[in-house]
Short mmCIF file of C-alpha atoms and ligand atoms in Angstrom, two decimals:
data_model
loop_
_atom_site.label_atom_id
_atom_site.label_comp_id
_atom_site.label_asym_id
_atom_site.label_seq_id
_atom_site.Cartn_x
_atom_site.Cartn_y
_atom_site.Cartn_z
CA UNK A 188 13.92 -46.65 -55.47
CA UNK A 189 12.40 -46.57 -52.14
CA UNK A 190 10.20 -43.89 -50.30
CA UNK A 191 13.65 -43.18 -48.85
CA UNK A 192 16.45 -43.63 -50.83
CA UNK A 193 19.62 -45.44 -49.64
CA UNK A 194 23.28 -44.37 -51.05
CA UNK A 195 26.70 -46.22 -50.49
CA UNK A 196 29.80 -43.89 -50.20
CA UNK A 197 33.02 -45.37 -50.30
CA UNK A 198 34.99 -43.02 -49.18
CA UNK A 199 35.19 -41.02 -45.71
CA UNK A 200 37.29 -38.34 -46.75
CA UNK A 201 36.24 -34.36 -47.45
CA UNK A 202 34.57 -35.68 -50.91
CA UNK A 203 32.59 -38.40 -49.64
CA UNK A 204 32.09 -36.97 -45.98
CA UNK A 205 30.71 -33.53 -47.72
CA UNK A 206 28.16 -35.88 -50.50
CA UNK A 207 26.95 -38.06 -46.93
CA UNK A 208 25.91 -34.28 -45.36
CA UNK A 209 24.03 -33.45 -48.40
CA UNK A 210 22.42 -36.46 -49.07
CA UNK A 211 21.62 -36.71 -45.31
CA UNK A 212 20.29 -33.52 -45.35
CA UNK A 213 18.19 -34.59 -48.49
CA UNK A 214 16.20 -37.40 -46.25
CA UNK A 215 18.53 -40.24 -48.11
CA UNK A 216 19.52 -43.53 -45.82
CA UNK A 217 23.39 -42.42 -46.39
CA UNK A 218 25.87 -45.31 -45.85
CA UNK A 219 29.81 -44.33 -45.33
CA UNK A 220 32.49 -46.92 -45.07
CA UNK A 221 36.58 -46.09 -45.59
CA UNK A 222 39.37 -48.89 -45.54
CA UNK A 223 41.13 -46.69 -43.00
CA UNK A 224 41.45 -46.87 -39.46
CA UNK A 225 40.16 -43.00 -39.22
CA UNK A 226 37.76 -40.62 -41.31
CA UNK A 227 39.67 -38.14 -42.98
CA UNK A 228 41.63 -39.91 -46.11
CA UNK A 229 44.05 -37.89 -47.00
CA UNK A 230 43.18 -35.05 -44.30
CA UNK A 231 45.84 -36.80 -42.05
CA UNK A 232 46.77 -36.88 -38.46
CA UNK A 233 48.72 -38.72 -37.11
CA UNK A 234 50.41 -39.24 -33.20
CA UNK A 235 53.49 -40.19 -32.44
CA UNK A 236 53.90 -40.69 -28.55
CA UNK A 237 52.66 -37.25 -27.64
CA UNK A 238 53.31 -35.32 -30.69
CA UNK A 239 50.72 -35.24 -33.37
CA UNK A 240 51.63 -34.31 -37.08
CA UNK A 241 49.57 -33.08 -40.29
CA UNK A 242 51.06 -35.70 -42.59
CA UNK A 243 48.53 -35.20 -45.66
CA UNK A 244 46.90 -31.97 -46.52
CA UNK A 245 48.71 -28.93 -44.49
CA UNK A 246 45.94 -26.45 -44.92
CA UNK A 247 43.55 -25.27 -47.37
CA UNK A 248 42.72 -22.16 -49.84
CA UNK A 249 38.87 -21.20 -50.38
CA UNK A 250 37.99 -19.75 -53.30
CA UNK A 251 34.44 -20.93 -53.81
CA UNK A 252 31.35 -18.68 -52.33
CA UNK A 253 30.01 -22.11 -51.55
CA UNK A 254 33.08 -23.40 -49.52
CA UNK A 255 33.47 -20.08 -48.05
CA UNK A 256 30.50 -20.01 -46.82
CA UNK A 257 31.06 -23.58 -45.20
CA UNK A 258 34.36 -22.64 -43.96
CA UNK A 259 32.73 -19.49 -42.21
CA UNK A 260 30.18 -21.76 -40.09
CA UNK A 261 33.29 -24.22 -39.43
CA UNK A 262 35.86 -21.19 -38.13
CA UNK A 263 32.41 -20.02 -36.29
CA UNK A 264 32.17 -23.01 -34.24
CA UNK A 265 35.78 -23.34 -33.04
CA UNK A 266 37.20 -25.99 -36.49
CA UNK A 267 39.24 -23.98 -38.00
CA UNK A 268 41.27 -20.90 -38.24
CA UNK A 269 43.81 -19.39 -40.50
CA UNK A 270 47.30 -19.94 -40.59
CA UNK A 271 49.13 -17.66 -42.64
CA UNK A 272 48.73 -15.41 -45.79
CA UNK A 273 50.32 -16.46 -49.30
CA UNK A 274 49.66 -14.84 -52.95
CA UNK A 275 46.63 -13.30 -51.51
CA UNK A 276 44.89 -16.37 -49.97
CA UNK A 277 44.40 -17.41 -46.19
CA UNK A 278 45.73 -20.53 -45.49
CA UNK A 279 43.24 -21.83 -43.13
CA UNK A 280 44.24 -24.93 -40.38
CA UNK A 281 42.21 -27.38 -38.71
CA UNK A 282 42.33 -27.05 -35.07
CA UNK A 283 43.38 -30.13 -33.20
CA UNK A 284 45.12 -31.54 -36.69
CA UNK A 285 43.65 -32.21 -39.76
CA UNK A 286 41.90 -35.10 -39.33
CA UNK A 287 39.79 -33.65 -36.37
CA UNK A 288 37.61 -31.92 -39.03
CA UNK A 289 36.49 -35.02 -40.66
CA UNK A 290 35.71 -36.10 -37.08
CA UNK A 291 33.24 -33.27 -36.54
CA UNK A 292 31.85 -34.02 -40.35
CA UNK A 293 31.25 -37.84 -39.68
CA UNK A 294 29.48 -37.56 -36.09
CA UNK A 295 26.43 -36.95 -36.96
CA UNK A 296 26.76 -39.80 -40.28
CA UNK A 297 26.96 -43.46 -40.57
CA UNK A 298 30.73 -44.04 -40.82
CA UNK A 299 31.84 -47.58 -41.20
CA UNK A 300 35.54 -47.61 -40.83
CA UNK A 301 38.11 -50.29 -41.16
CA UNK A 302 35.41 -51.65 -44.18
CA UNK A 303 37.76 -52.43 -47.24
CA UNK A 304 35.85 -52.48 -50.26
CA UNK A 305 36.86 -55.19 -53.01
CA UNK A 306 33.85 -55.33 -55.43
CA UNK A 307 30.46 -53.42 -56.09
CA UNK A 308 28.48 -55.11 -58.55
CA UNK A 309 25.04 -53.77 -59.63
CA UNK A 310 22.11 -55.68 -58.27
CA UNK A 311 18.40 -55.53 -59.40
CA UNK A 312 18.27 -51.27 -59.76
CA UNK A 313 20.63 -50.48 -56.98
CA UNK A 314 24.02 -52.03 -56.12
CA UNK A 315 25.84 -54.41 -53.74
CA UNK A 316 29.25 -54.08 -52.40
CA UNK A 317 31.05 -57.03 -50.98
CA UNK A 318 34.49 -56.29 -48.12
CA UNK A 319 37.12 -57.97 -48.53
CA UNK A 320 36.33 -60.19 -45.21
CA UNK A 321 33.25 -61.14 -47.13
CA UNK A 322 30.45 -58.10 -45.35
CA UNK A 323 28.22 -56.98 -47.77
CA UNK A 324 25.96 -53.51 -48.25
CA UNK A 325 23.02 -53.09 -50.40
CA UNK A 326 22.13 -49.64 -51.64
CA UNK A 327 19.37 -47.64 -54.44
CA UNK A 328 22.86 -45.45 -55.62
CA UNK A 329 26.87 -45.60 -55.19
CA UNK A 330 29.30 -42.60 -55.00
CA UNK A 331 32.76 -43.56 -55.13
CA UNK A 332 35.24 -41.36 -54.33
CA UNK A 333 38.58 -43.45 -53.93
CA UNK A 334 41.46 -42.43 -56.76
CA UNK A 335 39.73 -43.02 -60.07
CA UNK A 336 42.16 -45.59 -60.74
CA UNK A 337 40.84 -47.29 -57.62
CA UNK A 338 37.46 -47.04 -58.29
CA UNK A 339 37.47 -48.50 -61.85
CA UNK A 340 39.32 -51.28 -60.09
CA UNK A 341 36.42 -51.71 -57.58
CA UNK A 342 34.33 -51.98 -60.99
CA UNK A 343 36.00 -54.65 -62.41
CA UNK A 344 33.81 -55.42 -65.75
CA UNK A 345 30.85 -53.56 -65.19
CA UNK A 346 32.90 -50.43 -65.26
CA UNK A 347 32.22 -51.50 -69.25
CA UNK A 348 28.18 -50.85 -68.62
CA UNK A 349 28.94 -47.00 -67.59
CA UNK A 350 27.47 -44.05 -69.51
CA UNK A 351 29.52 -42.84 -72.60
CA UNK A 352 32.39 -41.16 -71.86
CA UNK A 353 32.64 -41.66 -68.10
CA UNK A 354 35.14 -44.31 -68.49
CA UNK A 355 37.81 -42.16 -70.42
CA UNK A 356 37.29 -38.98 -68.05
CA UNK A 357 38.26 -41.06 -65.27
CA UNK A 358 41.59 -43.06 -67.28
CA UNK A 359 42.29 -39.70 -67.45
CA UNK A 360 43.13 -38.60 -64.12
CA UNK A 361 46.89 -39.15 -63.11
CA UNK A 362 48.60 -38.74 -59.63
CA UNK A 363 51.65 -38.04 -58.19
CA UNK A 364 52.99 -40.14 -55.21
CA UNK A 365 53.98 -38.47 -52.17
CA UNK A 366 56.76 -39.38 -49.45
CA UNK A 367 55.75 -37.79 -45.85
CA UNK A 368 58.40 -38.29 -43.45
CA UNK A 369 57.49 -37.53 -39.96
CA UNK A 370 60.42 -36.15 -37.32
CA UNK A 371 60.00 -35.51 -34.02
CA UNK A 372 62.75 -33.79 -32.16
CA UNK A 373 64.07 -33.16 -28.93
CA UNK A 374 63.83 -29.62 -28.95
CA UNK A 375 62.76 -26.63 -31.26
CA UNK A 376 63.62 -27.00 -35.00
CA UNK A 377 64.77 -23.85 -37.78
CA UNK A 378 61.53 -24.24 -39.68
CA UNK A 379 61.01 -20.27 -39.07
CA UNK A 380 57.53 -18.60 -38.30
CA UNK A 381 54.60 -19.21 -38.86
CA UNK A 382 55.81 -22.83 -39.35
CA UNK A 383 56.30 -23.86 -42.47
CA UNK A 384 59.28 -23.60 -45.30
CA UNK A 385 58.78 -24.18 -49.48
CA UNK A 386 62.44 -25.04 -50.26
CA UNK A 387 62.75 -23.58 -53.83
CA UNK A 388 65.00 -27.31 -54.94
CA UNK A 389 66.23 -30.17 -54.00
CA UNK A 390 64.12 -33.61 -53.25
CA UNK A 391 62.05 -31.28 -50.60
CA UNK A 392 58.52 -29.63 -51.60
CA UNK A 393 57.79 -28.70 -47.94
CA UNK A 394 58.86 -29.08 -43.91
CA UNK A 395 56.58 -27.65 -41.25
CA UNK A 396 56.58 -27.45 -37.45
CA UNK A 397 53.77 -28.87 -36.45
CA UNK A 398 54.27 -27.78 -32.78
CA UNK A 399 54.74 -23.74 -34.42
CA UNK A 400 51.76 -24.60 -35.91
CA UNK A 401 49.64 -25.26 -33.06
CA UNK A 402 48.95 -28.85 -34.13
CA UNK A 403 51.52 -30.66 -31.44
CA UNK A 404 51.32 -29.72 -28.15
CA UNK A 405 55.17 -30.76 -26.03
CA UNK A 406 58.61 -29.67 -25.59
CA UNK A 407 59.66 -31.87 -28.48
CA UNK A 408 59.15 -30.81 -32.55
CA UNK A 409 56.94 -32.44 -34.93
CA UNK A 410 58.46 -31.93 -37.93
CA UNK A 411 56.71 -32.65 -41.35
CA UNK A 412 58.78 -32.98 -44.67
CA UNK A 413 56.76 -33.36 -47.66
CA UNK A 414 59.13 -35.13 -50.62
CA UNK A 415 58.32 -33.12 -54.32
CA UNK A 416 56.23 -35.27 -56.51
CA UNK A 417 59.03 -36.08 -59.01
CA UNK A 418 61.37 -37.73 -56.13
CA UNK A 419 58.43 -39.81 -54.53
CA UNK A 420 57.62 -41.07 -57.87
CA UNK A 421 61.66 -41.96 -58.84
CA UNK A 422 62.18 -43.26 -55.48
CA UNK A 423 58.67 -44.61 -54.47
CA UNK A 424 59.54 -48.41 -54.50
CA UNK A 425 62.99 -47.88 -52.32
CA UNK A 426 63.43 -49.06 -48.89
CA UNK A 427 62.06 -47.03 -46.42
CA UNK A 428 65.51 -46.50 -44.47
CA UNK A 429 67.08 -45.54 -47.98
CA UNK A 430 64.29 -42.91 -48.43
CA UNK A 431 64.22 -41.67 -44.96
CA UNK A 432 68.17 -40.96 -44.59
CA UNK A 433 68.09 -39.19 -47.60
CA UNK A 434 64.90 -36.81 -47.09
CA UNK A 435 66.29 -36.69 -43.70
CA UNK A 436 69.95 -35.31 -44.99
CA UNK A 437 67.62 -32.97 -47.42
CA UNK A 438 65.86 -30.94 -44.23
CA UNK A 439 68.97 -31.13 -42.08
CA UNK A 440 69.37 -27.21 -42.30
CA UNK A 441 65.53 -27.00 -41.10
CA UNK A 442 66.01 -29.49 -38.04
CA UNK A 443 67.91 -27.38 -35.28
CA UNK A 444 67.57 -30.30 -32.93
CA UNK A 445 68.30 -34.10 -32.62
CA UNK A 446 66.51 -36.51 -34.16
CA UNK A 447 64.56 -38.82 -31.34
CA UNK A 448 62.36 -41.03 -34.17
CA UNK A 449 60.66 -40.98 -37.43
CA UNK A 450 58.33 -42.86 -39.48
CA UNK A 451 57.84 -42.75 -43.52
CA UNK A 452 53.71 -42.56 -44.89
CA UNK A 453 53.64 -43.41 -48.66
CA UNK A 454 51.04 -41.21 -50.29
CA UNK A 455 50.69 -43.56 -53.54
CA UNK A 456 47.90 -41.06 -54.84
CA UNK A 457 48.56 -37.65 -53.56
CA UNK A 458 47.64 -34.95 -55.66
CA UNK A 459 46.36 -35.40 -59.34
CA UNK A 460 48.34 -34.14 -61.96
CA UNK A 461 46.62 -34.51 -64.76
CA UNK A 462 42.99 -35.19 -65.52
CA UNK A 463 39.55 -32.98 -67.30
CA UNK A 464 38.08 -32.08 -63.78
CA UNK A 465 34.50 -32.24 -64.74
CA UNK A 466 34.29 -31.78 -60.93
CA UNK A 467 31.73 -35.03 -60.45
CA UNK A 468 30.53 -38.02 -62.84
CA UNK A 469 27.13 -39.47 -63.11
CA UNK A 470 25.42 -42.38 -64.65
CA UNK A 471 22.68 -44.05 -64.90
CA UNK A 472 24.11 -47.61 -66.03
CA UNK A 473 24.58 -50.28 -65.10
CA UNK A 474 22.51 -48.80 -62.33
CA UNK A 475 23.03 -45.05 -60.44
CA UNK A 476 25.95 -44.11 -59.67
CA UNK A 477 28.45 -41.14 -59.11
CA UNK A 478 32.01 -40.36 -58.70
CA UNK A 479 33.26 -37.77 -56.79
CA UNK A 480 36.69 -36.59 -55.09
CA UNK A 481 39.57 -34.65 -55.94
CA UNK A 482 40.88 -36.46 -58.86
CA UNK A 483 37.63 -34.88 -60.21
CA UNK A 484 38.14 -31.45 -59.87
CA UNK A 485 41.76 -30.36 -59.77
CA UNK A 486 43.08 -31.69 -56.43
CA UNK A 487 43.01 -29.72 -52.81
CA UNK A 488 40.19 -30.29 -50.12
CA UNK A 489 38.21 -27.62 -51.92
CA UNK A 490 38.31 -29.51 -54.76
CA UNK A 491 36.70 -32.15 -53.23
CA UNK A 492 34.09 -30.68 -51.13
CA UNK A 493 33.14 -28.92 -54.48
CA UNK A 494 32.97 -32.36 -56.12
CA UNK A 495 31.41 -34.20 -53.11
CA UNK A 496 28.46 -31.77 -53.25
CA UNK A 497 28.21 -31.34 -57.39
CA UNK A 498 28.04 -36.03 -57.04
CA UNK A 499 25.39 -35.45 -54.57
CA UNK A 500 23.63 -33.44 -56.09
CA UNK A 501 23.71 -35.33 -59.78
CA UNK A 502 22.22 -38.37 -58.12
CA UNK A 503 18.98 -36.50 -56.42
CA UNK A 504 18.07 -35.86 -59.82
C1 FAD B 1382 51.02 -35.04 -48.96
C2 FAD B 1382 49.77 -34.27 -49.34
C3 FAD B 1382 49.72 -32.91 -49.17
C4 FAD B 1382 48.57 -32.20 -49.52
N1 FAD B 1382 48.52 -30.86 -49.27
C5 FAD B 1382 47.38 -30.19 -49.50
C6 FAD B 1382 47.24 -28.85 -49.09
O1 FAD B 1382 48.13 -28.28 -48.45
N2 FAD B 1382 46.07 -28.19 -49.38
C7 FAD B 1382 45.04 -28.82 -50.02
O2 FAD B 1382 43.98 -28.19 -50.24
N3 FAD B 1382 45.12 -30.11 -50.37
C8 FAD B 1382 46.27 -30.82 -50.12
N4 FAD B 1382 46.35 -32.13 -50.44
C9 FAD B 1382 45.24 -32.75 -51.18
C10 FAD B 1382 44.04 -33.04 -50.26
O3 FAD B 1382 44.46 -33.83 -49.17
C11 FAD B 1382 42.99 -33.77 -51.08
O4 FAD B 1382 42.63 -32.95 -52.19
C12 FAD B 1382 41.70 -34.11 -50.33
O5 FAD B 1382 41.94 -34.46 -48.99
C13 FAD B 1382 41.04 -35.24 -51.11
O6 FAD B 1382 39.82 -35.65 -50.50
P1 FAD B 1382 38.99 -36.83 -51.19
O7 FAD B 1382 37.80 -37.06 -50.35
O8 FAD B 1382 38.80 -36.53 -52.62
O9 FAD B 1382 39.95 -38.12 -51.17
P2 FAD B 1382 40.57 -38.91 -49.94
O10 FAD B 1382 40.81 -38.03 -48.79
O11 FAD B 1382 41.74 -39.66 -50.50
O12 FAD B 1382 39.40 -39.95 -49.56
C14 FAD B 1382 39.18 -41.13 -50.28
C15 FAD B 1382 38.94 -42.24 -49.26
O13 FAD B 1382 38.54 -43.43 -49.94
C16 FAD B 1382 38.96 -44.51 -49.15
N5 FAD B 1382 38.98 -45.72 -49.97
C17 FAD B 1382 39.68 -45.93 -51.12
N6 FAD B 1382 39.45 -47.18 -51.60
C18 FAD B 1382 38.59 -47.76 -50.71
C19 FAD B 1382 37.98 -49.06 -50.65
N7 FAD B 1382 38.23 -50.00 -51.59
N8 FAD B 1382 37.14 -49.33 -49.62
C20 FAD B 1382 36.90 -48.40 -48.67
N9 FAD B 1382 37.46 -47.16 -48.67
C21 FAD B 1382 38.28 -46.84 -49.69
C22 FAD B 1382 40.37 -44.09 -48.68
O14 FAD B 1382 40.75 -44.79 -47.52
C23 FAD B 1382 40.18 -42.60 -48.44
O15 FAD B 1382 39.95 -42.30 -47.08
C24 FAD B 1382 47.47 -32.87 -50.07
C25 FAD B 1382 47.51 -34.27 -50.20
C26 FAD B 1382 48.65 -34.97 -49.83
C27 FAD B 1382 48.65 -36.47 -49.92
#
């Protein structure tokens, strides 16, 4: 490797955003691209006209000294603040929607975004990664921290020249799909304080008021209905009007207002469901690299800050 080290992160969500820091911080030449428009993966915002609505992760839990500590500094400088009080844990916001917090994160990083990876291949002792309109990136290490399923894809046949056992841990991880239908209304909604409601069955795992919430600012709702994981994966390949009428019927008792528009967002990977969570992977073959994300470590954004800095930290070494 080079005096300074160079790293490739595909990824620009909490897992890959939180690995950049380190690194960063570490003196390495840190790289970021995403395939999405934004940073955040699936910390989600999205607007519709004026309203703005949480559509991927609604909050998050901290249970790790080293997270808390992070989240500390980030409620300290205006990020984030807590929302409500479940089962004994804060459930702490992003101010300004999710996404916003994986703006703050990336500022001071190289963030490519819009860069679609389609191959890394390993290249002398480092790597090179190739978009899919044909850009290319050299670097000493990779950390990927798409799906697992995603990132063995990006692979291909080298994924064959990994370290013993690193293939299987990451076959192992399995997700369910998630259906987030976003409905803005024309006045306030039934969702009832502080914003949010956990219907206990049905096709519904979740609705919340984005405008109780203090996401959306506006005289109309932003309504967020989260589909459970065993209806998005039945109904996953259904037509999006078909999907959206019915969730639609599902949070009719929530809504309290007329419907003025919607839109459907097809988590394909939302949460793992299933997997060893060794928290990070590392190997040395066919030339460094790491995985990293939540897939790795039991799902939720702590998961993957956790895993983000346990990857960067297994390729200083
Ligand atoms: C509907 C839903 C609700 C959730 N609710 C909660 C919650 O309330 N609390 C909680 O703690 N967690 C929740 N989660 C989980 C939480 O969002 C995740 O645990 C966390 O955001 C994962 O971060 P990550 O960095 O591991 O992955 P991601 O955020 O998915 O980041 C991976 C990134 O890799 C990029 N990528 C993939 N392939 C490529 C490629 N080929 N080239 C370039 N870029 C690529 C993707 O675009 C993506 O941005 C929820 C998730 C969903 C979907």
């Amino acid at each position: 490797m080079s005096a300074q080290p160079s790293c490739l992160i595909v990824g620009a969500g909490m897992a890959g955003l939180t690995a950049a820091s380190a690194l960063s911080a570490g003196g390495w030449q840190v790289t970021v691209v995403d395939k999405g428009r934004g940073v955040g993966g699936r910390m989600a915002t999205r607007r519709i006209g004026d309203a703005r609505f949480d559509h991927g992760a609604q909050f998050f839990t901290v249970r790790d000294p080293k997270f808390q500590e992070q989240v500390e500094l980030w409620v300290g400088r205006g990020w984030v603040a807590p929302w409500f009080e479940d089962g004994g844990h804060v459930r702490n916001m992003v101010i300004g929607g999710m996404s916003q917090l994986a703006k703050h994160l990336a500022a001071p990083l190289n963030v490519r975004t819009g860069v679609k990876l389609s191959e890394v291949r390993p290249l002398g002792r480092g790597w090179k990664a190739t978009s899919d309109t044909g850009e290319s990136f050299d670097a000493d290490a990779l950390l990927l921290t798409a799906p697992p399923e995603q990132s063995l894809a990006l692979l291909g046949d080298c994924a064959g020249g990994l370290a013993d056992g690193v293939v299987a841990e990451l076959q192992a991880v399995d997700f369910d799909p998630c259906f987030a239908l976003m409905v803005l209304l024309n006045g306030p909604s039934q969702v009832p304080e502080p914003g949010y409601f956990r219907p206990e069955s049905g096709p519904l795992e979740w609705l919340a008021d984005n405008s109780r919430k203090g996401v959306s600012a506006g005289l109309s709702s932003a309504l967020t209905v989260h589909a459970t994981g065993d209806f998005s994966r039945l109904n996953f390949d259904r037509p999006t009007d078909e999907v959206a009428s019915q969730l639609l019927a599902a949070a009719a008792p929530w809504l309290g207002s007329s419907v003025e528009s919607w839109q459907l967002h097809r988590w394909k990977y939302a949460k793992p469901v299933a997997g060893t969570w060794p928290g990070s992977l590392f190997s040395q073959t066919p030339s460094r690299v790491a995985f990293a994300g939540d897939g790795l470590a039991g799902g939720r954004v702590e998961g993957a800050f956790i895993s983000g800095l346990a990857a960067a930290r297994s390729l200083k070494y």
